[in-house]
PDB file of C-alpha atoms in Angstrom:
ATOM      1  CA  MET A   1       8.336  14.373 -10.261  1.00  0.00           C
ATOM      2  CA  LYS A   2       6.299  15.746  -7.374  1.00  0.00           C
ATOM      3  CA  HIS A   3       3.306  13.394  -7.243  1.00  0.00           C
ATOM      4  CA  VAL A   4       1.935  10.272  -8.897  1.00  0.00           C
ATOM      5  CA  LEU A   5      -1.863  10.273  -8.845  1.00  0.00           C
ATOM      6  CA  ARG A   6      -3.170   6.731  -8.577  1.00  0.00           C
ATOM      7  CA  GLY A   7      -6.674   5.328  -8.444  1.00  0.00           C
ATOM      8  CA  HIS A   8      -7.905   4.672 -11.963  1.00  0.00           C
ATOM      9  CA  THR A   9      -8.404   1.007 -12.852  1.00  0.00           C
ATOM     10  CA  GLN A  10      -8.813   1.546 -16.599  1.00  0.00           C
ATOM     11  CA  PRO A  11      -6.800   3.453 -19.228  1.00  0.00           C
ATOM     12  CA  ILE A  12      -6.843   7.240 -18.808  1.00  0.00           C
ATOM     13  CA  ARG A  13      -7.979   8.804 -22.080  1.00  0.00           C
ATOM     14  CA  ALA A  14      -8.510  12.438 -21.103  1.00  0.00           C
ATOM     15  CA  ILE A  15      -7.031  14.952 -18.684  1.00  0.00           C
ATOM     16  CA  ALA A  16      -7.489  18.651 -17.917  1.00  0.00           C
ATOM     17  CA  ILE A  17      -6.334  21.196 -15.353  1.00  0.00           C
ATOM     18  CA  SER A  18      -8.261  24.151 -13.958  1.00  0.00           C
ATOM     19  CA  CYS A  19      -7.172  27.690 -14.865  1.00  0.00           C
ATOM     20  CA  ASP A  20      -5.954  28.360 -11.321  1.00  0.00           C
ATOM     21  CA  GLY A  21      -4.077  25.057 -11.148  1.00  0.00           C
ATOM     22  CA  ALA A  22      -6.052  23.987  -8.084  1.00  0.00           C
ATOM     23  CA  ARG A  23      -7.577  20.886  -9.639  1.00  0.00           C
ATOM     24  CA  VAL A  24      -6.547  18.174 -12.064  1.00  0.00           C
ATOM     25  CA  VAL A  25      -9.315  16.142 -13.684  1.00  0.00           C
ATOM     26  CA  SER A  26      -8.776  12.757 -15.329  1.00  0.00           C
ATOM     27  CA  GLY A  27     -11.089  10.390 -17.155  1.00  0.00           C
ATOM     28  CA  SER A  28     -11.146   6.636 -17.730  1.00  0.00           C
ATOM     29  CA  LYS A  29     -14.638   5.217 -17.228  1.00  0.00           C
ATOM     30  CA  THR A  30     -14.886   7.350 -14.113  1.00  0.00           C
ATOM     31  CA  VAL A  31     -13.944  11.002 -13.764  1.00  0.00           C
ATOM     32  CA  ARG A  32     -11.546  11.750 -10.928  1.00  0.00           C
ATOM     33  CA  ILE A  33     -10.931  15.208  -9.497  1.00  0.00           C
ATOM     34  CA  TRP A  34      -7.583  15.680  -7.761  1.00  0.00           C
ATOM     35  CA  ASN A  35      -5.826  18.254  -5.646  1.00  0.00           C
ATOM     36  CA  PRO A  36      -2.400  18.442  -7.335  1.00  0.00           C
ATOM     37  CA  LEU A  37      -0.745  19.938  -4.255  1.00  0.00           C
ATOM     38  CA  THR A  38      -1.668  17.076  -1.942  1.00  0.00           C
ATOM     39  CA  ALA A  39      -2.142  14.334  -4.590  1.00  0.00           C
ATOM     40  CA  LYS A  40      -5.442  13.471  -2.910  1.00  0.00           C
ATOM     41  CA  LYS A  41      -8.722  12.765  -4.682  1.00  0.00           C
ATOM     42  CA  ASP A  42     -11.374  15.418  -4.117  1.00  0.00           C
ATOM     43  CA  ASN A  43     -14.046  13.343  -5.847  1.00  0.00           C
ATOM     44  CA  VAL A  44     -14.642  10.207  -7.886  1.00  0.00           C
ATOM     45  CA  VAL A  45     -17.462  10.823 -10.326  1.00  0.00           C
ATOM     46  CA  GLU A  46     -19.437   7.978 -11.855  1.00  0.00           C
ATOM     47  CA  GLY A  47     -22.218   8.092 -14.414  1.00  0.00           C
ATOM     48  CA  HIS A  48     -20.926   7.398 -17.896  1.00  0.00           C
ATOM     49  CA  SER A  49     -21.645   3.859 -19.100  1.00  0.00           C
ATOM     50  CA  LYS A  50     -18.532   3.744 -21.314  1.00  0.00           C
ATOM     51  CA  GLU A  51     -15.050   5.254 -21.287  1.00  0.00           C
ATOM     52  CA  VAL A  52     -14.575   9.000 -20.961  1.00  0.00           C
ATOM     53  CA  SER A  53     -12.912  10.335 -24.097  1.00  0.00           C
ATOM     54  CA  ALA A  54     -12.780  14.101 -23.470  1.00  0.00           C
ATOM     55  CA  ILE A  55     -12.644  16.469 -20.489  1.00  0.00           C
ATOM     56  CA  SER A  56     -12.602  20.223 -19.955  1.00  0.00           C
ATOM     57  CA  VAL A  57     -12.816  22.371 -16.829  1.00  0.00           C
ATOM     58  CA  PHE A  58     -14.990  25.477 -16.602  1.00  0.00           C
ATOM     59  CA  PRO A  59     -12.885  28.664 -16.368  1.00  0.00           C
ATOM     60  CA  ASP A  60     -13.989  29.345 -12.781  1.00  0.00           C
ATOM     61  CA  GLY A  61     -13.178  25.764 -11.777  1.00  0.00           C
ATOM     62  CA  SER A  62     -16.662  25.118 -10.403  1.00  0.00           C
ATOM     63  CA  ARG A  63     -17.665  22.495 -12.933  1.00  0.00           C
ATOM     64  CA  VAL A  64     -16.223  19.863 -15.228  1.00  0.00           C
ATOM     65  CA  VAL A  65     -17.570  18.703 -18.579  1.00  0.00           C
ATOM     66  CA  SER A  66     -16.898  15.191 -19.853  1.00  0.00           C
ATOM     67  CA  GLY A  67     -17.648  13.452 -23.136  1.00  0.00           C
ATOM     68  CA  SER A  68     -17.895   9.705 -23.530  1.00  0.00           C
ATOM     69  CA  SER A  69     -18.226   6.792 -25.906  1.00  0.00           C
ATOM     70  CA  ASP A  70     -21.746   6.447 -24.483  1.00  0.00           C
ATOM     71  CA  ASN A  71     -22.620   9.421 -26.778  1.00  0.00           C
ATOM     72  CA  THR A  72     -23.400  11.787 -23.894  1.00  0.00           C
ATOM     73  CA  VAL A  73     -21.827  14.928 -22.490  1.00  0.00           C
ATOM     74  CA  ARG A  74     -22.087  15.428 -18.735  1.00  0.00           C
ATOM     75  CA  ILE A  75     -21.516  18.434 -16.507  1.00  0.00           C
ATOM     76  CA  TRP A  76     -20.363  17.791 -12.940  1.00  0.00           C
ATOM     77  CA  ASN A  77     -19.981  19.931  -9.847  1.00  0.00           C
ATOM     78  CA  THR A  78     -16.316  19.755  -8.832  1.00  0.00           C
ATOM     79  CA  SER A  79     -17.022  20.303  -5.130  1.00  0.00           C
ATOM     80  CA  THR A  80     -19.771  17.716  -4.697  1.00  0.00           C
ATOM     81  CA  GLY A  81     -19.013  15.349  -7.570  1.00  0.00           C
ATOM     82  CA  GLN A  82     -22.694  15.380  -8.484  1.00  0.00           C
ATOM     83  CA  ILE A  83     -24.060  15.387 -12.031  1.00  0.00           C
ATOM     84  CA  GLU A  84     -25.677  18.719 -12.874  1.00  0.00           C
ATOM     85  CA  LEU A  85     -26.641  18.062 -16.487  1.00  0.00           C
ATOM     86  CA  VAL A  86     -26.667  15.199 -18.986  1.00  0.00           C
ATOM     87  CA  LEU A  87     -26.452  16.642 -22.491  1.00  0.00           C
ATOM     88  CA  LYS A  88     -27.890  14.392 -25.166  1.00  0.00           C
ATOM     89  CA  GLY A  89     -28.274  14.575 -28.920  1.00  0.00           C
ATOM     90  CA  HIS A  90     -25.147  13.062 -30.396  1.00  0.00           C
ATOM     91  CA  THR A  91     -25.444   9.632 -32.009  1.00  0.00           C
ATOM     92  CA  GLY A  92     -21.737   8.818 -31.913  1.00  0.00           C
ATOM     93  CA  ARG A  93     -18.786   8.859 -29.545  1.00  0.00           C
ATOM     94  CA  ILE A  94     -17.821  12.256 -28.153  1.00  0.00           C
ATOM     95  CA  SER A  95     -14.282  13.009 -29.303  1.00  0.00           C
ATOM     96  CA  SER A  96     -13.781  16.481 -27.858  1.00  0.00           C
ATOM     97  CA  VAL A  97     -15.359  19.055 -25.549  1.00  0.00           C
ATOM     98  CA  ALA A  98     -14.712  22.730 -24.831  1.00  0.00           C
ATOM     99  CA  VAL A  99     -16.214  25.396 -22.582  1.00  0.00           C
ATOM    100  CA  PHE A 100     -16.869  29.019 -23.495  1.00  0.00           C
ATOM    101  CA  LEU A 101     -14.819  31.491 -21.462  1.00  0.00           C
ATOM    102  CA  ASP A 102     -17.924  32.800 -19.685  1.00  0.00           C
ATOM    103  CA  GLY A 103     -19.123  29.262 -18.922  1.00  0.00           C
ATOM    104  CA  SER A 104     -22.477  29.841 -20.620  1.00  0.00           C
ATOM    105  CA  ARG A 105     -22.078  27.174 -23.262  1.00  0.00           C
ATOM    106  CA  VAL A 106     -20.342  23.872 -23.879  1.00  0.00           C
ATOM    107  CA  VAL A 107     -19.276  22.598 -27.291  1.00  0.00           C
ATOM    108  CA  SER A 108     -18.818  18.956 -28.265  1.00  0.00           C
ATOM    109  CA  GLY A 109     -17.485  17.199 -31.344  1.00  0.00           C
ATOM    110  CA  SER A 110     -18.577  13.681 -32.205  1.00  0.00           C
ATOM    111  CA  PHE A 111     -18.097  10.655 -34.409  1.00  0.00           C
ATOM    112  CA  ASP A 112     -21.591  11.456 -35.770  1.00  0.00           C
ATOM    113  CA  ASN A 113     -19.810  14.175 -37.854  1.00  0.00           C
ATOM    114  CA  ASP A 114     -21.514  17.037 -35.992  1.00  0.00           C
ATOM    115  CA  VAL A 115     -20.560  19.748 -33.525  1.00  0.00           C
ATOM    116  CA  ARG A 116     -23.155  20.679 -30.898  1.00  0.00           C
ATOM    117  CA  ILE A 117     -23.443  23.781 -28.763  1.00  0.00           C
ATOM    118  CA  PHE A 118     -25.267  23.302 -25.450  1.00  0.00           C
ATOM    119  CA  ASN A 119     -26.599  25.906 -23.037  1.00  0.00           C
ATOM    120  CA  THR A 120     -25.128  25.146 -19.610  1.00  0.00           C
ATOM    121  CA  SER A 121     -28.110  26.561 -17.720  1.00  0.00           C
ATOM    122  CA  SER A 122     -30.907  24.706 -19.482  1.00  0.00           C
ATOM    123  CA  GLY A 123     -28.950  21.776 -20.913  1.00  0.00           C
ATOM    124  CA  ARG A 124     -30.633  22.340 -24.250  1.00  0.00           C
ATOM    125  CA  THR A 125     -28.935  22.178 -27.644  1.00  0.00           C
ATOM    126  CA  GLU A 126     -28.548  25.726 -28.972  1.00  0.00           C
ATOM    127  CA  ASN A 127     -27.150  24.734 -32.333  1.00  0.00           C
ATOM    128  CA  VAL A 128     -26.009  21.747 -34.359  1.00  0.00           C
ATOM    129  CA  LEU A 129     -23.127  22.558 -36.696  1.00  0.00           C
ATOM    130  CA  SER A 130     -23.271  20.198 -39.657  1.00  0.00           C
ATOM    131  CA  GLY A 131     -20.946  20.166 -42.629  1.00  0.00           C
ATOM    132  CA  HIS A 132     -18.157  17.702 -41.999  1.00  0.00           C
ATOM    133  CA  THR A 133     -18.448  14.496 -44.011  1.00  0.00           C
ATOM    134  CA  ASP A 134     -16.537  12.340 -41.535  1.00  0.00           C
ATOM    135  CA  LEU A 135     -15.770  12.099 -37.811  1.00  0.00           C
ATOM    136  CA  VAL A 136     -15.194  15.324 -35.881  1.00  0.00           C
ATOM    137  CA  LEU A 137     -11.971  14.714 -33.977  1.00  0.00           C
ATOM    138  CA  ALA A 138     -11.030  18.065 -32.422  1.00  0.00           C
ATOM    139  CA  ILE A 139     -12.611  21.397 -31.508  1.00  0.00           C
ATOM    140  CA  ALA A 140     -11.459  24.759 -30.159  1.00  0.00           C
ATOM    141  CA  VAL A 141     -13.367  27.922 -29.200  1.00  0.00           C
ATOM    142  CA  SER A 142     -11.951  31.426 -29.641  1.00  0.00           C
ATOM    143  CA  PRO A 143     -11.502  33.430 -26.419  1.00  0.00           C
ATOM    144  CA  ASP A 144     -14.134  35.974 -27.478  1.00  0.00           C
ATOM    145  CA  GLY A 145     -16.661  33.192 -28.087  1.00  0.00           C
ATOM    146  CA  HIS A 146     -17.414  34.300 -31.641  1.00  0.00           C
ATOM    147  CA  GLN A 147     -15.660  31.538 -33.565  1.00  0.00           C
ATOM    148  CA  LEU A 148     -15.222  27.807 -33.268  1.00  0.00           C
ATOM    149  CA  SER A 149     -12.850  25.539 -35.167  1.00  0.00           C
ATOM    150  CA  SER A 150     -13.323  21.827 -35.784  1.00  0.00           C
ATOM    151  CA  GLY A 151     -10.931  19.273 -37.252  1.00  0.00           C
ATOM    152  CA  SER A 152     -12.198  16.160 -38.964  1.00  0.00           C
ATOM    153  CA  ALA A 153     -11.342  12.821 -40.503  1.00  0.00           C
ATOM    154  CA  ASP A 154     -12.541  14.388 -43.767  1.00  0.00           C
ATOM    155  CA  LYS A 155      -9.102  16.146 -43.738  1.00  0.00           C
ATOM    156  CA  SER A 156     -10.608  19.613 -43.391  1.00  0.00           C
ATOM    157  CA  ILE A 157     -10.922  22.237 -40.692  1.00  0.00           C
ATOM    158  CA  ARG A 158     -14.113  24.234 -40.460  1.00  0.00           C
ATOM    159  CA  VAL A 159     -14.267  27.641 -38.856  1.00  0.00           C
ATOM    160  CA  TRP A 160     -17.794  28.419 -37.684  1.00  0.00           C
ATOM    161  CA  ASN A 161     -19.592  31.653 -36.886  1.00  0.00           C
ATOM    162  CA  ILE A 162     -21.146  30.794 -33.552  1.00  0.00           C
ATOM    163  CA  SER A 163     -23.888  33.423 -33.785  1.00  0.00           C
ATOM    164  CA  THR A 164     -25.263  32.061 -37.053  1.00  0.00           C
ATOM    165  CA  GLY A 165     -24.150  28.436 -36.802  1.00  0.00           C
ATOM    166  CA  LYS A 166     -22.836  28.723 -40.344  1.00  0.00           C
ATOM    167  CA  THR A 167     -19.449  27.760 -41.751  1.00  0.00           C
ATOM    168  CA  LYS A 168     -17.218  30.810 -42.143  1.00  0.00           C
ATOM    169  CA  TYR A 169     -14.286  29.007 -43.780  1.00  0.00           C
ATOM    170  CA  VAL A 170     -13.374  25.503 -44.866  1.00  0.00           C
ATOM    171  CA  LEU A 171      -9.608  25.155 -44.529  1.00  0.00           C
ATOM    172  CA  ASN A 172      -8.079  22.520 -46.778  1.00  0.00           C
ATOM    173  CA  GLY A 173      -4.468  21.470 -47.073  1.00  0.00           C
ATOM    174  CA  HIS A 174      -3.900  18.513 -44.793  1.00  0.00           C
ATOM    175  CA  SER A 175      -3.686  15.178 -46.597  1.00  0.00           C
ATOM    176  CA  GLY A 176      -4.927  13.175 -43.605  1.00  0.00           C
ATOM    177  CA  SER A 177      -7.345  13.401 -40.689  1.00  0.00           C
ATOM    178  CA  VAL A 178      -7.043  16.535 -38.555  1.00  0.00           C
ATOM    179  CA  ILE A 179      -6.861  15.348 -34.958  1.00  0.00           C
ATOM    180  CA  ALA A 180      -5.764  18.470 -33.071  1.00  0.00           C
ATOM    181  CA  VAL A 181      -6.665  22.167 -33.248  1.00  0.00           C
ATOM    182  CA  ALA A 182      -5.900  25.179 -31.051  1.00  0.00           C
ATOM    183  CA  ILE A 183      -6.744  28.878 -31.317  1.00  0.00           C
ATOM    184  CA  SER A 184      -4.342  31.594 -30.188  1.00  0.00           C
ATOM    185  CA  PRO A 185      -5.221  33.711 -27.130  1.00  0.00           C
ATOM    186  CA  ALA A 186      -5.736  36.708 -29.434  1.00  0.00           C
ATOM    187  CA  GLY A 187      -8.237  34.653 -31.429  1.00  0.00           C
ATOM    188  CA  ASN A 188      -6.771  35.515 -34.831  1.00  0.00           C
ATOM    189  CA  LYS A 189      -4.554  32.478 -35.433  1.00  0.00           C
ATOM    190  CA  MET A 190      -5.170  28.752 -35.396  1.00  0.00           C
ATOM    191  CA  VAL A 191      -2.913  25.711 -35.338  1.00  0.00           C
ATOM    192  CA  SER A 192      -3.815  22.254 -36.616  1.00  0.00           C
ATOM    193  CA  GLY A 193      -2.150  18.858 -36.364  1.00  0.00           C
ATOM    194  CA  SER A 194      -2.772  15.882 -38.613  1.00  0.00           C
ATOM    195  CA  ILE A 195      -1.955  12.267 -39.281  1.00  0.00           C
ATOM    196  CA  ASP A 196      -0.114  13.616 -42.344  1.00  0.00           C
ATOM    197  CA  ARG A 197       2.690  14.461 -39.856  1.00  0.00           C
ATOM    198  CA  THR A 198       2.501  18.212 -40.385  1.00  0.00           C
ATOM    199  CA  VAL A 199       1.446  21.145 -38.257  1.00  0.00           C
ATOM    200  CA  ARG A 200      -0.230  24.031 -40.055  1.00  0.00           C
ATOM    201  CA  MET A 201      -0.707  27.604 -38.939  1.00  0.00           C
ATOM    202  CA  TRP A 202      -3.687  29.574 -40.211  1.00  0.00           C
ATOM    203  CA  ASP A 203      -4.811  33.200 -40.188  1.00  0.00           C
ATOM    204  CA  LEU A 204      -8.433  33.219 -39.024  1.00  0.00           C
ATOM    205  CA  ASP A 205      -9.065  36.692 -40.443  1.00  0.00           C
ATOM    206  CA  THR A 206      -8.103  35.730 -43.997  1.00  0.00           C
ATOM    207  CA  SER A 207      -8.317  31.890 -43.931  1.00  0.00           C
ATOM    208  CA  GLN A 208      -4.764  31.742 -45.299  1.00  0.00           C
ATOM    209  CA  ASN A 209      -2.349  28.930 -44.444  1.00  0.00           C
ATOM    210  CA  GLU A 210       0.622  30.901 -43.097  1.00  0.00           C
ATOM    211  CA  HIS A 211       3.069  28.095 -42.349  1.00  0.00           C
ATOM    212  CA  ILE A 212       3.442  24.348 -42.800  1.00  0.00           C
ATOM    213  CA  LEU A 213       5.654  22.986 -40.046  1.00  0.00           C
ATOM    214  CA  TYR A 214       7.684  19.913 -40.955  1.00  0.00           C
ATOM    215  CA  GLY A 215       9.769  17.898 -38.540  1.00  0.00           C
ATOM    216  CA  HIS A 216       7.649  15.194 -36.950  1.00  0.00           C
ATOM    217  CA  THR A 217       7.802  11.639 -38.275  1.00  0.00           C
ATOM    218  CA  GLY A 218       4.547  10.480 -36.677  1.00  0.00           C
ATOM    219  CA  TRP A 219       0.945  11.582 -36.358  1.00  0.00           C
ATOM    220  CA  ILE A 220       0.434  14.926 -34.612  1.00  0.00           C
ATOM    221  CA  ARG A 221      -1.747  14.176 -31.592  1.00  0.00           C
ATOM    222  CA  ALA A 222      -1.740  17.524 -29.769  1.00  0.00           C
ATOM    223  CA  VAL A 223      -1.081  21.203 -30.430  1.00  0.00           C
ATOM    224  CA  ALA A 224      -1.054  24.269 -28.174  1.00  0.00           C
ATOM    225  CA  VAL A 225      -0.298  27.985 -28.396  1.00  0.00           C
ATOM    226  CA  SER A 226       1.620  29.880 -25.703  1.00  0.00           C
ATOM    227  CA  PRO A 227      -0.236  32.607 -23.749  1.00  0.00           C
ATOM    228  CA  ASP A 228       1.637  35.352 -25.612  1.00  0.00           C
ATOM    229  CA  GLY A 229       0.997  33.686 -28.981  1.00  0.00           C
ATOM    230  CA  ALA A 230       4.700  33.614 -29.813  1.00  0.00           C
ATOM    231  CA  LYS A 231       5.208  29.865 -29.620  1.00  0.00           C
ATOM    232  CA  VAL A 232       3.403  26.778 -30.873  1.00  0.00           C
ATOM    233  CA  VAL A 233       3.941  23.348 -29.332  1.00  0.00           C
ATOM    234  CA  SER A 234       3.158  20.024 -30.991  1.00  0.00           C
ATOM    235  CA  GLY A 235       3.212  16.458 -29.705  1.00  0.00           C
ATOM    236  CA  SER A 236       3.512  13.422 -31.930  1.00  0.00           C
ATOM    237  CA  ASP A 237       3.441   9.646 -32.142  1.00  0.00           C
ATOM    238  CA  ASP A 238       7.164   9.920 -32.892  1.00  0.00           C
ATOM    239  CA  MET A 239       7.512  10.449 -29.104  1.00  0.00           C
ATOM    240  CA  SER A 240       8.765  14.009 -29.492  1.00  0.00           C
ATOM    241  CA  ILE A 241       7.467  17.451 -28.598  1.00  0.00           C
ATOM    242  CA  MET A 242       8.484  20.309 -30.855  1.00  0.00           C
ATOM    243  CA  VAL A 243       8.390  24.025 -30.099  1.00  0.00           C
ATOM    244  CA  TRP A 244       7.954  26.415 -33.017  1.00  0.00           C
ATOM    245  CA  ASP A 245       8.236  30.158 -33.506  1.00  0.00           C
ATOM    246  CA  SER A 246       4.733  31.191 -34.558  1.00  0.00           C
ATOM    247  CA  PHE A 247       5.965  34.141 -36.616  1.00  0.00           C
ATOM    248  CA  SER A 248       8.657  32.412 -38.673  1.00  0.00           C
ATOM    249  CA  GLY A 249       7.325  28.856 -38.559  1.00  0.00           C
ATOM    250  CA  GLN A 250      10.780  27.611 -37.612  1.00  0.00           C
ATOM    251  CA  ALA A 251      11.558  25.073 -34.900  1.00  0.00           C
ATOM    252  CA  VAL A 252      13.022  26.717 -31.820  1.00  0.00           C
TER     253      VAL A 252
END
């Protein structure tokens, strides 16, 4: 262990790291921006009236987006700690946020069952993606910015065409809420994790379920894909992390 970053006085519910590794951002009721090399706080950001439930860092590291149980999404300047935009429209807790690779748009998923796409220049809602019949719990944006995936308590994953705002696929198979999704760097594969204790791998070109990964004995809380797309990682309530071969679906 190199550093322990202390300062929060409430439970930390969200964390993110910038692409260049120069900043770590954490959220409780406040958002804190840290220098991981020195373990010093760059900024303490206050504005949300309830706990922060989701955080993402813009690809260039200049801004941070946070979602909260106060139903708002906020964009902050990482250097000054000042609020740049307050994005409103959701009527439920924000469960997840993501930033487009070019930084032009922010996406949020909410307990109001909707996904919203916001323009980061104007702060206006560009689109509301409706279709889920229960809480939206996880979202992921493809690297090319053309597709978006959302996982829900309705047990489904929806793949959306961002240009039209329409559902491209509804992926069914999980027998419980889908609480984690990730898209491969190539943008053609997706991974989902569920309270049904399975990880599923999907082909986004065909909508086919390629693999069902068994091994965890608890809810799957987090999934990720390696930069080369060859490995999938899953984290579970069973206190284990599993690494899988994305081609064979076997545990490594």
